[in-house]
C-alpha cells in the first residue's frame, strides 16, 4: 500500500503526517516526547492491517517535520497537542477515529478522548501518566542530559534534529513536565479521566524506566470499563 507524507495547516502551524491504508476504521498514532510518526511508529505504519485501517501518524508541532515552530512547553502544551491532533484528523476529513498514544502521546490521547468524546471511536494508551509526582521529577532529571542517553535511543533523534535542538528541547521538556508536580495533586489530566466514554485499553511495560506502573493502574481505575 502506498504511503502519503504531507503537511497540512492546522491552528496556524503546518503539521506533518504520514497516511497509509484504505480501511474504514481511521486510527491516529500519537508519538512520545521528541518523537515523530517515523521514529516512533515505523513498525505500525508498515504492519497494521491496511484493509481494516486507515492509519495516520503525526508529528506534533515542534517535533519531527512539524518544525517550524520550535517546540515549547507552555502550561497547556498537552491540551494544545490534543486540539492539534483532533483538528488535524478533521482537516483530513475523518468524522470519527481511534487514538493509539504512547508516552506523551498517550497523555495527549487521554485528553482528546475526554474533551472530544463524539469524535473518538476507541482509545489505546501505553507508557502514559495522568499526574507527575516528586519521584517522577527525579526520574525525568535523570534524562535531562541527552549525552548520557544510550546510543540506540539517541541516534535517530540526533539524526532528525541535530544535537543542539535535540539537547535544548529535551531540557525544556523536563522543565515543562516537571511543572505539573508543583500543583498540590500533581495532576496533568486526572480530572478528565471520568469523562472518557469510549472503549479504552491500557498497556504498560513492566520494565518502563520512565513511567512507574502505578500510573497505568490509576488510569485504569478512573476510566470506567477500561481494560
XYZ file of N, CA and C in Angstrom:
681
model
N 0.855 -1.188 0.000
C 0.000 0.000 0.000
C 0.890 1.236 0.000
N 0.434 2.274 -0.680
C 1.253 3.479 -0.747
C 1.191 4.253 0.567
N 2.196 5.099 0.761
C 2.283 5.939 1.951
C 2.305 7.400 1.509
N 1.388 8.191 2.052
C 1.407 9.629 1.808
C 2.188 10.296 2.916
N 3.074 11.220 2.547
C 3.780 12.021 3.547
C 3.565 13.471 3.157
N 2.895 14.248 4.018
C 2.500 15.605 3.627
C 2.364 16.507 4.842
N 2.127 17.795 4.550
C 1.869 18.765 5.618
C 0.513 19.416 5.362
N -0.155 19.799 6.448
C -1.444 20.472 6.325
C -1.504 21.553 7.397
N -2.093 22.700 7.051
C -2.147 23.788 8.027
C -3.282 23.558 9.023
N -2.914 23.593 10.306
C -3.875 23.384 11.398
C -3.528 24.362 12.517
N -4.512 25.142 12.954
C -4.297 26.074 14.081
C -3.055 26.940 13.897
N -2.836 27.395 12.668
C -1.748 28.339 12.411
C -0.362 27.735 12.250
N -0.265 26.397 12.299
C 1.031 25.748 12.054
C 0.873 24.687 10.963
N 1.991 24.322 10.344
C 1.959 23.287 9.317
C 2.363 21.955 9.950
N 1.393 21.076 10.107
C 1.647 19.796 10.765
C 1.946 18.713 9.737
N 3.001 17.945 10.005
C 3.384 16.852 9.120
C 2.704 15.557 9.554
N 2.284 14.779 8.555
C 1.677 13.484 8.874
C 2.022 12.482 7.784
N 1.915 11.193 8.149
C 2.017 10.105 7.180
C 0.691 9.360 7.198
N 0.251 8.924 6.044
C -1.047 8.253 5.934
C -0.921 7.033 5.040
N -1.487 5.913 5.504
C -1.449 4.684 4.712
C -2.671 3.828 5.018
N -3.014 2.942 4.105
C -4.154 2.048 4.307
C -5.435 2.619 3.736
N -6.419 1.729 3.507
C -7.699 2.207 2.974
C -8.894 1.620 3.718
N -8.652 1.203 4.965
C -9.744 0.622 5.748
C -10.724 1.673 6.245
N -11.909 1.213 6.688
C -12.952 2.137 7.136
C -12.694 2.658 8.552
N -11.812 1.990 9.298
C -11.520 2.389 10.681
C -10.268 3.276 10.684
N -10.465 4.579 10.900
C -9.333 5.510 10.926
C -8.669 5.501 12.301
N -7.341 5.501 12.283
C -6.560 5.427 13.520
C -5.469 6.489 13.477
N -5.346 7.268 14.558
C -4.250 8.231 14.669
C -3.221 7.720 15.666
N -1.947 7.690 15.245
C -0.834 7.280 16.100
C -0.173 8.529 16.679
N -0.078 8.602 18.017
C 0.447 9.799 18.678
C 1.784 9.492 19.351
N 2.891 10.096 18.862
C 4.224 9.772 19.368
C 4.515 10.377 20.737
N 5.619 9.918 21.337
C 6.028 10.403 22.652
C 6.938 11.615 22.569
N 7.489 11.993 23.721
C 8.367 13.156 23.815
C 9.479 13.108 22.761
N 9.610 14.201 22.000
C 10.612 14.332 20.934
C 10.375 13.396 19.747
N 9.295 12.621 19.791
C 9.078 11.618 18.753
C 8.342 12.157 17.542
N 8.303 11.325 16.512
C 7.591 11.637 15.281
C 6.928 10.350 14.803
N 6.080 10.472 13.812
C 5.465 9.274 13.265
C 6.507 8.253 12.839
N 7.533 8.730 12.146
C 8.541 7.830 11.593
C 9.409 7.180 12.668
N 9.870 7.965 13.645
C 10.768 7.390 14.663
C 10.020 6.467 15.619
N 8.757 6.801 15.935
C 8.038 6.056 16.972
C 7.151 4.946 16.431
N 6.732 5.046 15.168
C 5.705 4.123 14.673
C 6.033 3.447 13.347
N 7.331 3.319 13.030
C 7.716 2.612 11.807
C 7.040 1.254 11.661
N 7.116 0.389 12.698
C 6.509 -0.950 12.584
C 4.993 -0.916 12.393
N 4.306 0.022 13.079
C 2.844 0.098 12.952
C 2.438 0.596 11.565
N 3.160 1.583 11.051
C 2.853 2.091 9.709
C 3.029 0.990 8.667
N 3.991 0.104 8.929
C 4.279 -0.971 7.992
C 3.288 -2.132 8.137
N 2.969 -2.492 9.384
C 2.331 -3.785 9.639
C 0.862 -3.775 10.052
N 0.327 -2.629 10.472
C -1.103 -2.630 10.808
C -1.906 -2.961 9.551
N -3.024 -3.649 9.733
C -3.823 -4.144 8.606
C -4.386 -2.995 7.758
N -3.919 -2.908 6.505
C -4.294 -1.787 5.636
C -5.706 -1.924 5.060
N -6.264 -3.141 5.137
C -7.647 -3.344 4.657
C -8.655 -2.892 5.718
N -8.302 -3.115 6.978
C -9.220 -2.745 8.071
C -9.049 -1.278 8.456
N -7.792 -0.810 8.464
C -7.496 0.521 9.000
C -7.007 1.504 7.946
N -7.323 2.784 8.162
C -6.593 3.875 7.541
C -5.757 4.482 8.656
N -4.442 4.470 8.505
C -3.532 4.815 9.589
C -2.882 6.173 9.321
N -2.972 7.051 10.318
C -2.320 8.357 10.243
C -1.339 8.459 11.411
N -0.093 8.826 11.121
C 0.888 9.104 12.179
C 1.276 10.566 12.044
N 1.223 11.308 13.140
C 1.511 12.746 13.032
C 2.752 13.134 13.819
N 3.322 14.271 13.445
C 4.404 14.901 14.196
C 3.794 16.120 14.898
N 3.688 16.108 16.242
C 3.169 17.294 16.928
C 4.022 18.530 16.642
N 3.436 19.699 16.802
C 4.163 20.940 16.486
C 5.509 20.989 17.206
N 6.541 21.374 16.454
C 7.886 21.476 17.031
C 8.659 20.168 17.083
N 8.018 19.079 16.638
C 8.660 17.754 16.618
C 8.743 17.258 15.178
N 9.709 16.373 14.919
C 9.802 15.733 13.606
C 9.861 16.761 12.499
N 8.966 16.597 11.512
C 8.941 17.529 10.384
C 7.922 18.649 10.567
N 7.312 18.724 11.775
C 6.401 19.840 12.071
C 7.161 21.004 12.720
N 8.336 21.289 12.154
C 9.161 22.444 12.527
C 9.316 23.283 11.276
N 9.201 24.621 11.258
C 8.846 25.444 12.408
C 7.379 25.226 12.813
N 6.964 25.666 14.010
C 7.708 26.405 15.027
C 8.638 25.490 15.816
N 9.553 26.117 16.579
C 10.342 25.341 17.544
C 9.402 24.867 18.642
N 9.732 23.744 19.247
C 8.888 23.185 20.294
C 9.010 24.002 21.580
N 7.883 24.295 22.198
C 7.913 24.908 23.522
C 6.911 24.188 24.424
N 6.965 24.485 25.709
C 6.157 23.753 26.688
C 5.422 24.698 27.632
N 4.421 25.430 27.101
C 3.597 26.253 27.989
C 2.779 25.330 28.905
N 2.158 25.878 29.948
C 1.413 25.023 30.886
C 0.352 24.132 30.230
N -0.189 24.589 29.098
C -1.264 23.812 28.444
C -0.774 23.021 27.231
N 0.511 22.630 27.213
C 1.020 22.019 25.973
C 0.321 20.710 25.617
N -0.112 19.945 26.614
C -0.836 18.708 26.291
C -2.208 19.009 25.674
N -2.910 20.002 26.223
C -4.205 20.393 25.647
C -4.035 20.915 24.223
N -2.959 21.679 24.015
C -2.683 22.211 22.681
C -2.439 21.074 21.692
N -1.643 20.064 22.114
C -1.404 18.908 21.246
C -2.703 18.145 20.974
N -3.549 18.024 22.000
C -4.817 17.291 21.820
C -5.706 17.993 20.799
N -5.777 19.308 20.890
C -6.583 20.064 19.931
C -5.974 19.982 18.526
N -4.652 20.118 18.438
C -3.979 19.980 17.137
C -4.267 18.611 16.514
N -4.185 17.553 17.335
C -4.362 16.185 16.830
C -5.776 15.987 16.275
N -6.759 16.426 17.051
C -8.164 16.272 16.637
C -8.453 17.135 15.414
N -7.954 18.352 15.428
C -8.202 19.258 14.291
C -7.498 18.774 13.025
N -6.333 18.139 13.193
C -5.641 17.535 12.048
C -6.524 16.460 11.412
N -7.068 15.561 12.229
C -7.910 14.482 11.699
C -9.171 15.038 11.042
N -9.712 16.102 11.595
C -10.891 16.711 10.976
C -10.530 17.394 9.658
N -9.349 18.020 9.627
C -8.887 18.645 8.384
C -8.689 17.590 7.291
N -8.338 16.363 7.710
C -8.167 15.261 6.752
C -9.500 14.553 6.461
N -10.592 15.121 7.000
C -11.965 14.673 6.710
C -12.351 13.329 7.342
N -11.738 13.011 8.488
C -12.179 11.822 9.226
C -13.241 12.235 10.238
N -14.418 11.644 10.145
C -15.515 12.015 11.039
C -15.311 11.433 12.435
N -14.842 10.188 12.478
C -14.628 9.511 13.756
C -13.361 8.672 13.627
N -12.595 8.589 14.694
C -11.310 7.893 14.588
C -10.878 7.390 15.959
N -9.970 6.424 15.949
C -9.410 5.892 17.183
C -8.025 6.489 17.430
N -7.606 6.456 18.690
C -6.309 7.020 19.083
C -5.428 5.935 19.680
N -4.185 5.850 19.192
C -3.170 4.978 19.780
C -2.035 5.881 20.219
N -1.894 6.068 21.534
C -0.910 7.022 22.022
C 0.099 6.401 22.955
N 1.353 6.748 22.757
C 2.396 6.213 23.650
C 3.101 7.362 24.358
N 3.336 7.180 25.682
C 4.069 8.162 26.473
C 3.335 9.508 26.454
N 4.013 10.595 26.089
C 3.323 11.884 25.996
C 2.135 11.815 25.042
N 2.272 11.013 23.987
C 1.162 10.841 23.047
C -0.033 10.154 23.694
N 0.255 9.315 24.689
C -0.818 8.688 25.459
C -1.562 9.709 26.302
N -0.821 10.625 26.924
C -1.447 11.695 27.715
C -2.309 12.564 26.799
N -1.752 12.925 25.640
C -2.496 13.717 24.658
C -3.774 12.995 24.237
N -3.679 11.688 24.035
C -4.842 10.897 23.618
C -5.912 10.844 24.707
N -5.493 10.725 25.970
C -6.448 10.731 27.091
C -7.238 12.044 27.103
N -6.530 13.155 26.947
C -7.181 14.471 26.960
C -8.126 14.616 25.773
N -7.676 14.178 24.594
C -8.520 14.273 23.387
C -9.792 13.443 23.539
N -9.653 12.224 24.079
C -10.820 11.348 24.237
C -11.819 11.938 25.232
N -11.301 12.609 26.274
C -12.171 13.215 27.282
C -12.869 14.462 26.741
N -12.147 15.262 25.974
C -12.666 16.558 25.533
C -13.484 16.494 24.247
N -13.239 15.467 23.430
C -13.947 15.367 22.143
C -14.598 13.991 22.021
N -15.484 13.648 22.975
C -15.999 12.261 23.037
C -16.768 11.817 21.791
N -17.394 12.751 21.090
C -18.180 12.340 19.916
C -17.295 11.959 18.727
N -16.023 12.343 18.778
C -15.130 12.092 17.639
C -14.280 10.835 17.800
N -14.131 10.378 19.049
C -13.174 9.293 19.316
C -13.895 7.951 19.427
N -13.457 7.011 18.605
C -14.071 5.693 18.489
C -13.553 4.755 19.586
N -12.226 4.560 19.609
C -11.595 3.729 20.630
C -10.247 4.344 21.011
N -9.721 3.907 22.172
C -8.504 4.508 22.716
C -7.569 3.421 23.242
N -6.298 3.499 22.830
C -5.266 2.622 23.385
C -4.109 3.520 23.828
N -3.687 3.367 25.097
C -2.535 4.144 25.567
C -1.524 3.221 26.233
N -0.255 3.539 26.070
C 0.785 2.808 26.796
C 1.901 3.766 27.206
N 2.459 3.492 28.413
C 3.514 4.362 28.949
C 3.005 5.757 29.271
N 1.708 5.875 29.609
C 1.122 7.191 29.877
C 0.946 7.421 31.370
N 0.873 8.694 31.750
C 0.610 9.053 33.137
C -0.332 10.254 33.182
N -1.167 10.302 34.236
C -2.146 11.386 34.357
C -1.727 12.418 35.401
N -0.580 12.160 36.062
C -0.069 13.105 37.058
C 1.454 12.984 37.116
N 2.070 13.936 37.815
C 3.527 13.937 37.976
C 3.851 14.028 39.467
N 4.570 13.038 39.975
C 4.964 13.019 41.389
C 6.405 13.520 41.531
N 6.827 13.737 42.771
C 8.225 14.137 43.006
C 9.187 13.043 42.531
N 8.771 11.794 42.700
C 9.583 10.665 42.211
C 9.736 10.732 40.686
N 8.640 11.069 39.993
C 8.693 11.222 38.529
C 9.701 12.309 38.143
N 9.654 13.428 38.862
C 10.573 14.543 38.558
C 12.025 14.079 38.686
N 12.289 13.264 39.708
C 13.639 12.723 39.898
C 14.048 11.876 38.679
N 13.101 11.047 38.192
C 13.371 10.205 37.017
C 13.622 11.074 35.776
N 12.774 12.106 35.584
C 12.926 12.985 34.410
C 14.286 13.683 34.411
N 14.715 14.135 35.596
C 16.001 14.820 35.664
C 17.155 13.898 35.300
N 16.938 12.587 35.464
C 17.934 11.608 35.055
C 18.147 11.531 33.548
N 17.172 12.033 32.760
C 17.346 12.009 31.299
C 17.548 13.408 30.719
N 17.674 14.409 31.601
C 17.800 15.802 31.139
C 18.976 15.972 30.178
N 20.107 15.337 30.523
C 21.329 15.478 29.731
C 21.368 14.368 28.674
N 21.106 14.733 27.415
C 20.986 13.702 26.372
C 22.306 13.005 26.061
N 23.425 13.607 26.458
C 24.720 12.945 26.196
C 24.841 11.645 27.004
N 24.000 11.494 28.034
C 24.041 10.269 28.847
C 23.091 9.194 28.312
N 22.322 9.512 27.293
C 21.382 8.534 26.737
C 22.139 7.408 26.026
N 21.493 6.245 25.899
C 22.103 5.151 25.136
C 22.132 5.532 23.657
N 23.129 5.032 22.952
C 23.274 5.317 21.514
C 22.004 4.953 20.741
N 21.433 3.795 21.100
C 20.282 3.266 20.373
C 19.114 4.258 20.351
N 18.848 4.866 21.506
C 17.722 5.798 21.609
C 18.094 7.173 21.050
N 19.355 7.541 21.284
C 19.818 8.889 20.933
C 19.987 9.095 19.424
N 20.512 8.066 18.756
C 20.942 8.224 17.363
C 19.841 8.714 16.408
N 18.662 8.043 16.373
C 17.648 8.521 15.420
C 17.181 9.946 15.700
N 17.172 10.333 16.988
C 16.718 11.681 17.324
C 17.768 12.721 16.966
N 19.048 12.385 17.174
C 20.115 13.311 16.770
C 20.152 13.487 15.263
N 19.891 12.387 14.545
C 19.867 12.472 13.080
C 18.716 13.353 12.609
N 17.591 13.273 13.306
C 16.410 14.043 12.893
C 16.541 15.526 13.236
N 17.079 15.820 14.429
C 17.050 17.193 14.936
C 18.378 17.931 14.881
N 19.489 17.184 14.819
C 20.779 17.805 15.089
C 20.950 17.874 16.598
N 22.204 17.841 17.071
C 22.441 17.719 18.512
C 21.862 18.891 19.306
N 22.023 20.093 18.799
C 21.675 21.281 19.583
C 20.171 21.351 19.876
N 19.358 21.204 18.843
C 17.897 21.279 19.025
C 17.411 20.144 19.919
N 17.966 18.959 19.695
C 17.608 17.774 20.474
C 17.904 17.999 21.968
N 19.123 18.459 22.271
C 19.536 18.662 23.662
C 18.700 19.744 24.340
N 18.494 20.858 23.630
C 17.762 22.001 24.175
C 16.292 21.638 24.426
N 15.696 20.902 23.480
C 14.279 20.561 23.592
C 14.044 19.537 24.695
N 14.987 18.627 24.883
C 14.855 17.657 25.970
C 14.877 18.368 27.321
N 15.794 19.320 27.495
C 15.850 20.089 28.750
C 14.550 20.864 28.968
N 14.037 21.461 27.901
C 12.789 22.235 28.007
C 11.613 21.324 28.365
N 11.640 20.087 27.837
C 10.580 19.127 28.166
C 10.621 18.774 29.652
N 11.809 18.502 30.167
C 11.938 18.152 31.596
C 11.376 19.286 32.456
N 11.738 20.523 32.128
C 11.215 21.663 32.882
C 9.695 21.763 32.741
N 9.219 21.561 31.503
C 7.780 21.714 31.232
C 6.939 20.683 31.948
N 7.360 19.430 31.914
C 6.537 18.378 32.534
C 6.707 18.387 34.058
N 7.871 18.811 34.540
C 8.095 18.860 35.992
C 7.194 19.899 36.669
N 6.769 20.901 35.902
C 5.920 21.960 36.457
C 4.613 21.422 37.044
N 4.116 20.298 36.485
C 2.865 19.736 36.998
C 3.009 19.297 38.455
N 4.213 18.901 38.842
C 4.443 18.413 40.213
C 4.333 19.536 41.238
N 4.363 20.785 40.776
C 4.241 21.914 41.700
C 2.801 22.092 42.190
N 1.831 21.515 41.449
C 0.440 21.594 41.885
C 0.228 20.601 43.028
N -0.723 20.894 43.913
C -0.908 20.053 45.104
C -1.164 18.588 44.743
N -1.951 18.348 43.681
C -2.250 16.954 43.295
C -1.343 16.450 42.171
N -0.505 17.336 41.651
C 0.395 16.942 40.570
C -0.308 16.561 39.278
N -1.570 16.945 39.157
C -2.383 16.444 38.041
C -2.000 17.033 36.682
N -1.960 16.169 35.678
C -1.911 16.611 34.278
C -3.343 16.600 33.737
N -4.008 15.456 33.914
C -5.364 15.316 33.360
C -6.227 14.369 34.191
N -5.921 14.228 35.480
C -6.663 13.285 36.316
C -8.165 13.570 36.312
N -8.510 14.863 36.379
C -9.926 15.237 36.479
C -10.701 14.912 35.195
N -9.994 14.695 34.098
C -10.658 14.409 32.817
C -10.956 12.931 32.608
N -10.263 12.051 33.339
C -10.383 10.611 33.077
C -11.829 10.092 33.150
N -12.638 10.542 34.127
C -14.028 10.049 34.178
C -14.876 10.468 32.967
N -14.402 11.475 32.203
C -15.150 11.925 31.019
C -14.896 11.038 29.797
N -13.949 10.108 29.907
C -13.645 9.238 28.765
C -14.677 8.121 28.704
N -15.427 8.100 27.596
C -16.537 7.150 27.471
C -16.275 6.043 26.443
N -15.265 6.211 25.619
C -15.026 5.213 24.568
C -14.314 3.992 25.144
N -14.405 2.842 24.460
C -13.650 1.657 24.914
C -12.156 1.982 24.996
N -11.551 1.665 26.138
C -10.165 2.059 26.398
C -9.328 0.863 26.844
N -8.158 0.737 26.233
C -7.225 -0.353 26.538
C -5.916 0.269 26.992
N -5.442 -0.113 28.178
C -4.228 0.454 28.747
C -3.153 -0.634 28.781
N -1.990 -0.319 28.227
C -0.870 -1.260 28.192
C 0.264 -0.638 28.998
N 1.007 -1.469 29.720
C 2.176 -0.908 30.412
C 3.345 -1.886 30.398
N 4.516 -1.361 30.119
C 5.728 -2.188 30.129
C 6.231 -2.369 31.549
N 6.413 -3.614 31.939
C 6.875 -3.908 33.302
C 8.213 -3.236 33.601
N 9.046 -3.078 32.565
C 10.379 -2.505 32.771
C 10.474 -1.053 32.302
N 9.326 -0.385 32.131
C 9.333 1.015 31.686
C 10.215 1.834 32.639
N 11.325 2.421 32.130
C 12.249 3.114 33.028
C 11.778 4.524 33.412
N 10.780 5.039 32.693
C 10.392 6.447 32.857
C 9.051 6.620 33.563
N 8.164 5.613 33.439
C 6.802 5.751 33.979
C 6.489 4.566 34.895
N 6.495 4.797 36.216
C 6.170 3.707 37.142
C 4.758 3.158 36.890
N 4.590 1.866 37.191
C 3.355 1.150 36.849
C 2.110 1.703 37.545
N 2.298 2.341 38.707
C 1.153 2.901 39.441
C 0.357 3.873 38.573
N 1.041 4.539 37.629
C 0.335 5.472 36.738
C -0.692 4.740 35.875
N -0.291 3.596 35.323
C -1.210 2.818 34.484
C -2.394 2.328 35.315
N -2.110 1.911 36.537
C -3.183 1.409 37.405
C -4.167 2.521 37.761
N -3.657 3.723 37.983
C -4.522 4.872 38.286
C -5.452 5.167 37.101
N -4.886 5.184 35.903
C -5.688 5.472 34.699
C -6.781 4.414 34.530
N -6.406 3.149 34.715
C -7.363 2.047 34.598
C -8.506 2.211 35.606
N -8.151 2.564 36.820
C -9.146 2.690 37.890
C -10.136 3.830 37.621
N -9.678 4.877 36.943
C -10.514 6.074 36.790
C -11.191 6.213 35.435
N -10.930 5.280 34.516
C -11.691 5.251 33.247
C -12.629 4.063 33.334
N -13.916 4.358 33.370
C -14.916 3.308 33.566
C -14.824 2.241 32.473
N -14.862 0.991 32.885
C -14.866 -0.160 31.973
C -13.604 -0.287 31.121
N -12.528 0.426 31.490
C -11.285 0.260 30.724
C -10.667 -1.096 31.048
N -9.825 -1.555 30.153
C -9.129 -2.835 30.337
C -7.635 -2.588 30.358
